[in-house]
Tab-separated table of C-alpha atoms (C1' of nucleotides) in Angstrom:
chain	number	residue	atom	x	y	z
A	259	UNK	CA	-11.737	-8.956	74.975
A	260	UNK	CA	-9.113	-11.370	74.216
A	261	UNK	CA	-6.907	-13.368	75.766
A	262	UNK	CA	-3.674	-11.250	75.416
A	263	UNK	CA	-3.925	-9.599	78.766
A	264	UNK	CA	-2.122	-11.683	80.835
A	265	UNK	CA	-0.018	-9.456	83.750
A	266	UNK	CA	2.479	-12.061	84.133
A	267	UNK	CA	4.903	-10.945	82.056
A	268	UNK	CA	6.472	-7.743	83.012
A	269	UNK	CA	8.007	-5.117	80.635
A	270	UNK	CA	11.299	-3.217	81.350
A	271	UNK	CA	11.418	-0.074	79.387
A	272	UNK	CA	14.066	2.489	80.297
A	273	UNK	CA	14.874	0.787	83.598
A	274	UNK	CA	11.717	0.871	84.667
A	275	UNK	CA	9.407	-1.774	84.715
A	276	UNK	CA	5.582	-1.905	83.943
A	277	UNK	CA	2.813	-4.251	84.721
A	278	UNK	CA	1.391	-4.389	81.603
A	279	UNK	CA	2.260	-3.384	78.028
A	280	UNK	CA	-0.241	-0.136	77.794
A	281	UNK	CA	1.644	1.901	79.972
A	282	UNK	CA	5.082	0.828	78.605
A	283	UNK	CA	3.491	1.900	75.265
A	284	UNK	CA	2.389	5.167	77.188
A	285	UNK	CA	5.618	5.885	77.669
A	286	UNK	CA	7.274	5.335	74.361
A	287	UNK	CA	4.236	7.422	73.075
A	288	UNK	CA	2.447	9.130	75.482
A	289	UNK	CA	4.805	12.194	75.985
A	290	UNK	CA	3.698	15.627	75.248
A	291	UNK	CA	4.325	15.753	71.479
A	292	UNK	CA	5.707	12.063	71.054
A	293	UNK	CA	1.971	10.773	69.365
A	294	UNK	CA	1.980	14.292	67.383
A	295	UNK	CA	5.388	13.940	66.375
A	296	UNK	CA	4.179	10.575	64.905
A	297	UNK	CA	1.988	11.175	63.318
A	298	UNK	CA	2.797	14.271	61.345
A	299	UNK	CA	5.720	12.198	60.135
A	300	UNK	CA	3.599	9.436	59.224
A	301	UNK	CA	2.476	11.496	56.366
A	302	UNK	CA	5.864	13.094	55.047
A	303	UNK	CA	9.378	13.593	56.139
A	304	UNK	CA	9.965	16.525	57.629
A	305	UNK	CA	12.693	18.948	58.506
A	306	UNK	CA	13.408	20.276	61.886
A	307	UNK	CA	12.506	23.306	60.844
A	308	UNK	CA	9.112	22.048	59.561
A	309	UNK	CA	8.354	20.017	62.542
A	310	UNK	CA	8.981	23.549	64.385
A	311	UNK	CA	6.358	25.405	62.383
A	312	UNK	CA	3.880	22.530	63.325
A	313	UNK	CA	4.674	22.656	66.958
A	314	UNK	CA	4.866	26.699	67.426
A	315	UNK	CA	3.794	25.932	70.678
A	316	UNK	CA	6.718	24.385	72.135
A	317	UNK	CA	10.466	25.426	72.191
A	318	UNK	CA	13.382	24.164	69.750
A	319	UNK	CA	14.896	22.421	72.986
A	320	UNK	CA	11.672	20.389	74.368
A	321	UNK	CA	11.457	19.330	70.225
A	322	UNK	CA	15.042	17.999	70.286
A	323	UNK	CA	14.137	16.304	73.258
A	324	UNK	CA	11.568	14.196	72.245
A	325	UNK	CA	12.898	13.661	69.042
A	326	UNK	CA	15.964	11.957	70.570
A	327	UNK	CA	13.863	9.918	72.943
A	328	UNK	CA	11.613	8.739	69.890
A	329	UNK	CA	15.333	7.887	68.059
A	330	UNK	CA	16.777	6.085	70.789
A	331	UNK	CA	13.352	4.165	70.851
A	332	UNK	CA	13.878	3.328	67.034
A	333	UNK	CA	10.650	4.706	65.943
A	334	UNK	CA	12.354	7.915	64.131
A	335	UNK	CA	14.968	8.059	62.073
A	336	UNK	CA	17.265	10.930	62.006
A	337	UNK	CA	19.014	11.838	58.932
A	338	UNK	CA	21.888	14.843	58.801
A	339	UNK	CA	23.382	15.787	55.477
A	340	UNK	CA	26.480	17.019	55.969
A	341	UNK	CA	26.419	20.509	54.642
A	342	UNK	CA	26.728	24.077	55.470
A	343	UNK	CA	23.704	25.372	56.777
A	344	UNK	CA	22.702	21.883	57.956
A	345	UNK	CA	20.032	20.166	56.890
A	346	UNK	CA	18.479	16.867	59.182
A	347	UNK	CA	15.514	15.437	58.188
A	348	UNK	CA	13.246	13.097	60.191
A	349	UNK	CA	11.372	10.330	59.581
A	350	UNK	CA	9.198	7.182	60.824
A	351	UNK	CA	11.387	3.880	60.557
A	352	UNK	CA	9.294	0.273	60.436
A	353	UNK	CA	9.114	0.085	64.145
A	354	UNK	CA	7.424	3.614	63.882
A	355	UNK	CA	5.155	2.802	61.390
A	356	UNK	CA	3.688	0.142	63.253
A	357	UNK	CA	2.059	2.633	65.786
A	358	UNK	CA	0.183	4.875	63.728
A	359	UNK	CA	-3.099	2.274	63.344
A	360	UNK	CA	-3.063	2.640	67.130
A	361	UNK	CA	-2.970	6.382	67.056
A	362	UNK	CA	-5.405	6.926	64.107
A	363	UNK	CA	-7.928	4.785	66.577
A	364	UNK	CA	-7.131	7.092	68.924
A	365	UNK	CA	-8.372	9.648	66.757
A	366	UNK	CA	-11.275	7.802	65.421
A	367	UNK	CA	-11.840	7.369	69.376
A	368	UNK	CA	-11.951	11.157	70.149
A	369	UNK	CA	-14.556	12.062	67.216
A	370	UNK	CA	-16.670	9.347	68.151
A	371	UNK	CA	-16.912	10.046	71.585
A	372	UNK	CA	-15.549	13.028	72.588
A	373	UNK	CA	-16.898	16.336	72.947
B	138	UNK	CA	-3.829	5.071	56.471
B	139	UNK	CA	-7.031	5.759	56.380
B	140	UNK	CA	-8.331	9.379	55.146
B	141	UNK	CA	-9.676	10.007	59.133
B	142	UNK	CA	-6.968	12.017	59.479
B	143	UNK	CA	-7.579	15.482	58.659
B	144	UNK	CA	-6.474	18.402	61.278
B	145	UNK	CA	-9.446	20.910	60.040
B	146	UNK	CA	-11.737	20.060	62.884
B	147	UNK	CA	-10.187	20.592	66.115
B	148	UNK	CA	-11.342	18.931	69.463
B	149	UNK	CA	-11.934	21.145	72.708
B	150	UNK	CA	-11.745	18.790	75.938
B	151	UNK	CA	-11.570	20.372	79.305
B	152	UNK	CA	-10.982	24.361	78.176
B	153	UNK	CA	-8.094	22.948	75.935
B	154	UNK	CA	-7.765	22.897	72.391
B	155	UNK	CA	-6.497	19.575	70.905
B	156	UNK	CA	-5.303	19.818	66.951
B	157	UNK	CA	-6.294	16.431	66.212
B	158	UNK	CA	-8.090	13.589	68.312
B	159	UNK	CA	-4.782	11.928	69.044
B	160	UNK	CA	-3.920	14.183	71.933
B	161	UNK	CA	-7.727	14.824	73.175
B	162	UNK	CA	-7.990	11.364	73.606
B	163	UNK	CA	-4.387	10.925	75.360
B	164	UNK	CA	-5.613	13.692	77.901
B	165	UNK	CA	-8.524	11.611	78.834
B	166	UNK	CA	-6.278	7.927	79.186
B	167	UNK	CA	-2.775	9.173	79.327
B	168	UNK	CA	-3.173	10.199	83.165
B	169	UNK	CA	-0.535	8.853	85.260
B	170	UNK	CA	-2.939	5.371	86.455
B	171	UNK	CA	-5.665	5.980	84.236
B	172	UNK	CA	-5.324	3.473	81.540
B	173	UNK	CA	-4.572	0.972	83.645
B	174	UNK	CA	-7.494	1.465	85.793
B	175	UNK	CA	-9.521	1.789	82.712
B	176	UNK	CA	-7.851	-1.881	82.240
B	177	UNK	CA	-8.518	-3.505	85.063
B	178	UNK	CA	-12.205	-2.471	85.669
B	179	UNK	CA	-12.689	-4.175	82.118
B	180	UNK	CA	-12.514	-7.368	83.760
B	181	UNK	CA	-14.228	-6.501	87.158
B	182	UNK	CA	-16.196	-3.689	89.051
B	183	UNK	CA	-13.652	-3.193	91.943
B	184	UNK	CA	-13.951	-1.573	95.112
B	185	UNK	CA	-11.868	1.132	95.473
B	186	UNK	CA	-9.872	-1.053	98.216
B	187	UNK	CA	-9.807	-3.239	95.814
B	188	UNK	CA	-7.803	-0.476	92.919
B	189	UNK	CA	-5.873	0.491	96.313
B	190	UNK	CA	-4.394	-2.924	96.659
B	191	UNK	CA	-3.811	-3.319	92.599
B	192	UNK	CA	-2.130	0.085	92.692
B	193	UNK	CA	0.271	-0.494	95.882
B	194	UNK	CA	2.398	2.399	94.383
B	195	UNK	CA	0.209	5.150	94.731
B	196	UNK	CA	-1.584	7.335	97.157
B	197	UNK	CA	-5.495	7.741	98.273
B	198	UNK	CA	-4.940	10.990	96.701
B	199	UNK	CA	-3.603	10.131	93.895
B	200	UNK	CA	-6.250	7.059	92.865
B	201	UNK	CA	-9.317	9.192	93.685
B	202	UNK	CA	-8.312	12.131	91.803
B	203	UNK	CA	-7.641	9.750	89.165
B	204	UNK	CA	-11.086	8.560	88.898
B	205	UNK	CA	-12.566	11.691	89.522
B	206	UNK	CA	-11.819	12.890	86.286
B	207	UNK	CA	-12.587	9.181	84.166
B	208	UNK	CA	-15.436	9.517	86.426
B	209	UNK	CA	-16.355	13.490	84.882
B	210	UNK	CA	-15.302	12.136	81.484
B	211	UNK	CA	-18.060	9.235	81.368
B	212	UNK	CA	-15.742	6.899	81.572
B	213	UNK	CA	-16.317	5.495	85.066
B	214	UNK	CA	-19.362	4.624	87.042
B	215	UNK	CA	-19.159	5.486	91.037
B	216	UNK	CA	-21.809	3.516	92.795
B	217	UNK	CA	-21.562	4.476	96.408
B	218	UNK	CA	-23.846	2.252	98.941
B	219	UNK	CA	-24.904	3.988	102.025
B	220	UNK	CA	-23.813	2.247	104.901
B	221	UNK	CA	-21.335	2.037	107.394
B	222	UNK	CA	-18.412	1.336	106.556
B	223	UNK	CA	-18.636	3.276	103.113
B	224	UNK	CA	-18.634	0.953	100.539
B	225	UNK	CA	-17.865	2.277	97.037
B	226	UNK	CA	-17.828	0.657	93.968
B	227	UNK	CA	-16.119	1.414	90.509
B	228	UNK	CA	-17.205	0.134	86.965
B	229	UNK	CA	-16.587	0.994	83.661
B	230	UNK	CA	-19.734	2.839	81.700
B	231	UNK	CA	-20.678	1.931	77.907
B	232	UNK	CA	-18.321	4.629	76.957
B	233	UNK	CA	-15.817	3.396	79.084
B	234	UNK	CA	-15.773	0.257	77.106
B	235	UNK	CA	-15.141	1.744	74.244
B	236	UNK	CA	-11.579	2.437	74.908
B	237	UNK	CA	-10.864	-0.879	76.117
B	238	UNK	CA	-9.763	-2.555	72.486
B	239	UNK	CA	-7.342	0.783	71.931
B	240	UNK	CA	-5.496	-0.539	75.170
B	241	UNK	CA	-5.617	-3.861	74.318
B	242	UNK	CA	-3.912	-2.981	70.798
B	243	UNK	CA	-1.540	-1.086	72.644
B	244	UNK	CA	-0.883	-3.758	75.270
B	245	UNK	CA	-0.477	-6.247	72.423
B	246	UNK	CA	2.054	-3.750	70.232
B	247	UNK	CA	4.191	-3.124	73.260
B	248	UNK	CA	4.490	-7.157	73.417
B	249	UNK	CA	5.656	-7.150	69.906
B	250	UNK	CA	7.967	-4.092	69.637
B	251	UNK	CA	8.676	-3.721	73.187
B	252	UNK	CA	11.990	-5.273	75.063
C	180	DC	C1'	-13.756	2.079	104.406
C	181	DT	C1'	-13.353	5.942	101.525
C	182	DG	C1'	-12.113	9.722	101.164
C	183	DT	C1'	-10.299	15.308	101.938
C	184	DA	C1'	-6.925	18.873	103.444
C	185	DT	C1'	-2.108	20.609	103.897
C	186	DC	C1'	2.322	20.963	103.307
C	187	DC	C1'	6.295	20.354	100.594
C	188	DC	C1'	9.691	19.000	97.173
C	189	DC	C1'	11.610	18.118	92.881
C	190	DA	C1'	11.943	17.518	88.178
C	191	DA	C1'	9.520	18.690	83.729
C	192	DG	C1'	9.446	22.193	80.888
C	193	DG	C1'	9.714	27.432	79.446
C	194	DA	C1'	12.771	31.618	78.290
C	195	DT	C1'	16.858	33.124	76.760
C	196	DA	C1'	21.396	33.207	74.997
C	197	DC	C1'	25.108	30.982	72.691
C	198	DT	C1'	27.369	27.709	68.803
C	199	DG	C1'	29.097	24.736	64.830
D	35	DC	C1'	19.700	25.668	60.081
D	36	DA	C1'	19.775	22.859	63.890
D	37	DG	C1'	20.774	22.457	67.716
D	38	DT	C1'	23.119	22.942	73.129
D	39	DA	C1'	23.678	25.329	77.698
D	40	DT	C1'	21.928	27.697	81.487
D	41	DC	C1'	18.840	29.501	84.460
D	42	DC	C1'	14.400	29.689	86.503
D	43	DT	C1'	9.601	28.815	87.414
D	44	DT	C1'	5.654	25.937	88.052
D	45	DG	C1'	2.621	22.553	89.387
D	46	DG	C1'	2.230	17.423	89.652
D	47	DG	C1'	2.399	14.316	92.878
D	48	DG	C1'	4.239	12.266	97.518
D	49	DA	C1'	3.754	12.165	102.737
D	50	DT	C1'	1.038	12.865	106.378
D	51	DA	C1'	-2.810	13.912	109.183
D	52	DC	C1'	-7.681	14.415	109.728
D	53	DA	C1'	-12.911	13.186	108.855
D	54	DG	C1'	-17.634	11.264	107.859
DNA sequence: CTGTATCCCCAAGGATACTG
DNA sequence: CAGTATCCTTGGGGATACAG
């Protein structure tokens, strides 16, 4: 309960703006494979390819997707070597580093007191 | 990085299968208003003219349906009084509380790397 | 005051095919 | 291998009206 929950100052994230800083962080990492994403990189760099054997459940395109969102937010770095057949790997940068205590708590959270 | 991180044990919430706690727990605060009602009935029980007022942008619909399911989760407390006018009144429960320093972290880390 | 019931629309996301 | 382009479907959520 401390004192860093003042509402006065507003956040502008992707032109839009938010009351508070938990749903601007929502929506940096709240969409449907950004905190998964994340995470798996958090514990190795991985290929597209790998990162599309993780997700099987979603398509190359929705992947691509939220990989570029998650670059253009600076929390993933994106690395091509320029060869024939390509090769990009990603990665977390600092920025994206700094996340992953709140999303291990998350999952501390759910074994606690979920299900 | 602590070792709380393994994928073996997967988390069912709702008929849905989560890999890892990180989504389960997103399902249960990542809904559209929920964290931030989660937020604001930290610092008060509110009526739910009250949340209609802090949540100008939304519908009836869309706030009760809202706490329905933090209500369903355990996360909410609906006291209703019997009398006329209805009055209804929304708290957090101890579980509910639990999540509170997870959106505080987050408020705090959009502050930091945010804008 | 605190909801529920209906209708309706649009954009998020899936399937598929194509490309450097 | 690592994407883009296109089409198409679905359901989340808004607007509105009604109700206990």
């Amino acid at each position: 309960m401390q004192e860093n929950r003042e509402k006065e100052d507003r956040m502008v994230y992707r032109e839009k703006e938010y009351k508070c800083g938990i749903d601007a962080t929502l929506a940096v990492v709240g969409g449907k494979w950004k905190a998964s994403i994340l995470w798996h990189l958090s514990q190795r760099t991985m290929r597209f390819s790998d990162l599309q054997r993780q997700f099987s459940g979603t398509t190359r395109k929705m992947l691509t997707q939220q990989l570029r969102e998650l670059e253009t937010d600076g929390l993933v770095h994106r690395e091509v070597y320029p060869q024939v057949p390509p090769k990009v790997e990603y990665s977390l940068t600092a920025k994206g580093t700094t996340i992953i205590p709140i999303l291990d708590q998350m999952c501390a959270w759910a074994k606690e007191y979920l299900q």
